[in-house]
Short mmCIF file of C-alpha atoms in Angstrom, two decimals:
data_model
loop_
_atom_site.label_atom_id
_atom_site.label_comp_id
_atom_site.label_asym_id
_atom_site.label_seq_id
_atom_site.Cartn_x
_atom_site.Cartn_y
_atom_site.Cartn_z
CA UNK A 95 0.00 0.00 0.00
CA UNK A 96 1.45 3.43 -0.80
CA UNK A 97 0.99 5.95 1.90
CA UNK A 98 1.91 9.06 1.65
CA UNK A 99 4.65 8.50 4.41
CA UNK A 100 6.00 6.20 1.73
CA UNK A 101 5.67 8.51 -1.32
CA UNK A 102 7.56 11.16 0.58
CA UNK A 103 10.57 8.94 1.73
CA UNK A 104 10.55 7.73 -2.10
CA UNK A 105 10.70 11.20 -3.36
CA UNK A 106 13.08 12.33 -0.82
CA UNK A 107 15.43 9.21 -1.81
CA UNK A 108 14.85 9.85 -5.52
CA UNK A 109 15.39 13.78 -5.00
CA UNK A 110 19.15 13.38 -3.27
CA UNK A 111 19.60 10.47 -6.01
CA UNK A 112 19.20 13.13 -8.91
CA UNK A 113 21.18 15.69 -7.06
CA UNK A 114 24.14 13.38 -6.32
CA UNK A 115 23.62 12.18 -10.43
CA UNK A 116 23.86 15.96 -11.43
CA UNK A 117 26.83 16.72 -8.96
CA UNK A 118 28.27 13.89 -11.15
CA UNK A 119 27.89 15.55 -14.32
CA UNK A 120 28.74 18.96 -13.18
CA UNK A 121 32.48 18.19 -12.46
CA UNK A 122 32.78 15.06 -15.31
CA UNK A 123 35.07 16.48 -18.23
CA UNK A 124 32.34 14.59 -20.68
CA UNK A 125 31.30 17.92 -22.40
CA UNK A 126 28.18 15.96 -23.58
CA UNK A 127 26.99 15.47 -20.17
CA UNK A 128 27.04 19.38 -19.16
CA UNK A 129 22.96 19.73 -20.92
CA UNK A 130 20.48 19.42 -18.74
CA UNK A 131 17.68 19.25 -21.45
CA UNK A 132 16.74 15.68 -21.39
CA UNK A 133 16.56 14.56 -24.89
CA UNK A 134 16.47 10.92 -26.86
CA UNK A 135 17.78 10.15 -29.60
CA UNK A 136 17.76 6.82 -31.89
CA UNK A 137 20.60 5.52 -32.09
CA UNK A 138 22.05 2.22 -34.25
CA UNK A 139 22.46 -1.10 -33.16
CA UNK A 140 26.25 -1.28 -33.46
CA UNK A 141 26.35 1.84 -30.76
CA UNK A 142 23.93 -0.04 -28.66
CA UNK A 143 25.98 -2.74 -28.91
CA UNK A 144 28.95 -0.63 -27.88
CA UNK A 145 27.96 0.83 -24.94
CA UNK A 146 26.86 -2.30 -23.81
CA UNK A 147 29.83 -3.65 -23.82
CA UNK A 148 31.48 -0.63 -22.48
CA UNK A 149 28.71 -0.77 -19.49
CA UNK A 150 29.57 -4.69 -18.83
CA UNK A 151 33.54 -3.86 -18.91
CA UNK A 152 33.67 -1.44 -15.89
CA UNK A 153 30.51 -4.15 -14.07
CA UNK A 154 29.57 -0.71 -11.81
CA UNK A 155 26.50 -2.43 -10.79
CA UNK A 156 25.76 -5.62 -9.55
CA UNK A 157 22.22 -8.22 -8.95
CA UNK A 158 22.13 -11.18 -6.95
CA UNK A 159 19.70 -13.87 -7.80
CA UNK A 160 18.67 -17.12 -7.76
CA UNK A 161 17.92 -17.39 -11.60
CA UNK A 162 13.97 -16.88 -13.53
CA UNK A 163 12.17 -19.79 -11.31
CA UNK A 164 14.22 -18.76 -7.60
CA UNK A 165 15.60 -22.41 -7.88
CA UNK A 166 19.54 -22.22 -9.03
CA UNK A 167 22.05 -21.60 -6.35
CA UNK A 168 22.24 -17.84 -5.66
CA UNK A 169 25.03 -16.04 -7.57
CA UNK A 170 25.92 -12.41 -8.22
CA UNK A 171 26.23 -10.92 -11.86
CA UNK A 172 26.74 -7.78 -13.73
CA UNK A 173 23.38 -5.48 -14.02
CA UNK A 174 22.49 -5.00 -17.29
CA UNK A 175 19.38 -3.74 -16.90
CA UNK A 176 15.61 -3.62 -15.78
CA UNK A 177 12.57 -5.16 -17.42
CA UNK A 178 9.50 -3.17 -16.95
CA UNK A 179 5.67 -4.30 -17.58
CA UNK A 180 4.27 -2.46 -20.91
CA UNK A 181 0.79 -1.37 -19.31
CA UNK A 182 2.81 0.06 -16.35
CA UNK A 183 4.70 2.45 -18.75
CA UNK A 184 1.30 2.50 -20.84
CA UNK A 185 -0.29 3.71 -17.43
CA UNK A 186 2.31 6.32 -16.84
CA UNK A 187 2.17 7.92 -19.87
CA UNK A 188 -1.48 7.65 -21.82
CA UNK A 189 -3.65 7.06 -18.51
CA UNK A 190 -1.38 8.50 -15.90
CA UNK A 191 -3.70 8.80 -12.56
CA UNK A 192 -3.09 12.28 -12.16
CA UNK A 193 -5.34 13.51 -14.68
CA UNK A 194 -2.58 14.91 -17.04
CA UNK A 195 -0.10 13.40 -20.11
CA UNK A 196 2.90 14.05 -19.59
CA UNK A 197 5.89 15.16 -21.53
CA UNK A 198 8.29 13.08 -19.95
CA UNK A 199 9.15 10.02 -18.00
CA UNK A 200 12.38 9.96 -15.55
CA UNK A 201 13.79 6.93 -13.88
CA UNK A 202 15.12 7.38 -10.22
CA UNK A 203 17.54 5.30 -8.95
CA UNK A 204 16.77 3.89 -5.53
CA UNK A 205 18.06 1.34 -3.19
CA UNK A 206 16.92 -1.04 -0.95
CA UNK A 207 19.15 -2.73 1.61
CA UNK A 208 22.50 -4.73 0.16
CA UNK A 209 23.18 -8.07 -1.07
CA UNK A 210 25.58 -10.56 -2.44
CA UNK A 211 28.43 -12.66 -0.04
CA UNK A 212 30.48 -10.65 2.30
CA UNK A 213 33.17 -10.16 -0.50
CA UNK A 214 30.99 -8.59 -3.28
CA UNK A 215 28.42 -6.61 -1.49
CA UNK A 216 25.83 -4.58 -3.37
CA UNK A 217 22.85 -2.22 -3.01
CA UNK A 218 19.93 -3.97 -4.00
CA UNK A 219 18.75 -1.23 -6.80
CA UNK A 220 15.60 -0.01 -7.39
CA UNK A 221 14.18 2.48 -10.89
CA UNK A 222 11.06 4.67 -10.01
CA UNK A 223 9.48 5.58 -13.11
CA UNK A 224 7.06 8.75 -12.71
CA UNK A 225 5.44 10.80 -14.93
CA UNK A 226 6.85 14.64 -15.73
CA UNK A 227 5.08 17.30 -17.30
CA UNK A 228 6.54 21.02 -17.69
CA UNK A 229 9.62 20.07 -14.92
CA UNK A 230 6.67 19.08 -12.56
CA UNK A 231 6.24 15.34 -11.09
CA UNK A 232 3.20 14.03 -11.40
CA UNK A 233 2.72 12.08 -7.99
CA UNK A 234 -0.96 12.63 -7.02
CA UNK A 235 -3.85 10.60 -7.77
CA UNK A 236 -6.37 12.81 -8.91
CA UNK A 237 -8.89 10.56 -7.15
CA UNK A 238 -8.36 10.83 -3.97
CA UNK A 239 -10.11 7.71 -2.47
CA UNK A 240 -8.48 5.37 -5.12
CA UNK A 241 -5.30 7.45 -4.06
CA UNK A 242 -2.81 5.25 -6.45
CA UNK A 243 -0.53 7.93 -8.09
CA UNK A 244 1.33 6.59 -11.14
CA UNK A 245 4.36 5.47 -9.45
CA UNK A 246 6.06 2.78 -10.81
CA UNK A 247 9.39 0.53 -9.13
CA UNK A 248 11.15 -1.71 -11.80
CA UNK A 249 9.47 -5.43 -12.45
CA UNK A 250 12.55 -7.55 -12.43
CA UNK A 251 16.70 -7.03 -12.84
CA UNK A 252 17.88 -8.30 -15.22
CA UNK A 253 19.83 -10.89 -15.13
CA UNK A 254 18.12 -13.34 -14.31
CA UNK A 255 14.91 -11.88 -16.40
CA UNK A 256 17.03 -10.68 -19.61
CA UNK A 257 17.40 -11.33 -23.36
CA UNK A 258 20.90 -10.78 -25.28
CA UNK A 259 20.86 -7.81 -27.74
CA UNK A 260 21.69 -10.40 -30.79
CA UNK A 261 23.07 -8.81 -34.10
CA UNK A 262 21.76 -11.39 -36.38
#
């Protein structure tokens, strides 16, 4: 159940994340970082593919798991990434409970206690997803008995729950 206890730790936890993320950038010598207009771009599969690799080299993040059915003997891997549920994104953005669309969707990163053995201990990671519209965070359910805002933690690490970019 989220209470609005809960929705203010979470925002307080994803506030200092974003703060510590932009401290990052601010004294990084990537010049490419120093924008702080979020923007997408596509980008081709061979770049994917590098920074993929480039991401699994330096292994800053890791999961601990115990494999898709909780039944292999627990082991701790690279993260690659997070798989989240299509309607909960589809909720976020096309029927977000606050009443409004928004323009944008950012991903906090939170954490939850550690894991792994006592020689490769990790923070067990979280991603909010909430909606953004004109720099403001959607986080209230415009009905206020239902009282569900749009506020969305990650489905599943991956690995174990993954599939391999493939070229072919």
């Amino acid at each position: 159940m989220i209470t609005k206890k809960n929705i203010v730790q979470h925002s307080l936890t994803a506030i200092l994340s974003a703060g510590l993320v932009i401290i990052y950038f601010l004294f990084t010598k990537n010049s490419s970082n120093s924008s702080f207009l979020a923007s997408s771009e596509r980008i081709p599969l061979d770049t994917a593919l590098k920074y993929r690799e480039h991401f699994d080299n330096l292994k800053p993040l890791r999961v601990t798991h115990t494999g898709v059915f909780y039944s292999d003997p627990e082991k701790t891997e690279p993260l690659e990434g997070f798989v989240f549920n299509a309607s909960d994104l589809y909720e976020i953005v096309r029927e977000n409970h606050s009443g409004l669309t928004p323009n944008e969707v950012i991903f906090y990163f939170g954490q939850d206690g550690e894991a792994g053995p006592s020689t490769d201990r990790h923070g067990v990671i979280h991603i909010i997803a909430i909606g953004r519209k004109n720099n403001k965070l959607l986080i209230k359910d415009k009905d206020t008995v239902r009282n569900e805002p749009s506020i969305y933690d990650k489905a599943d690490p991956c690995p174990p729950f993954c599939g391999t970019i493939k070229t072919e």
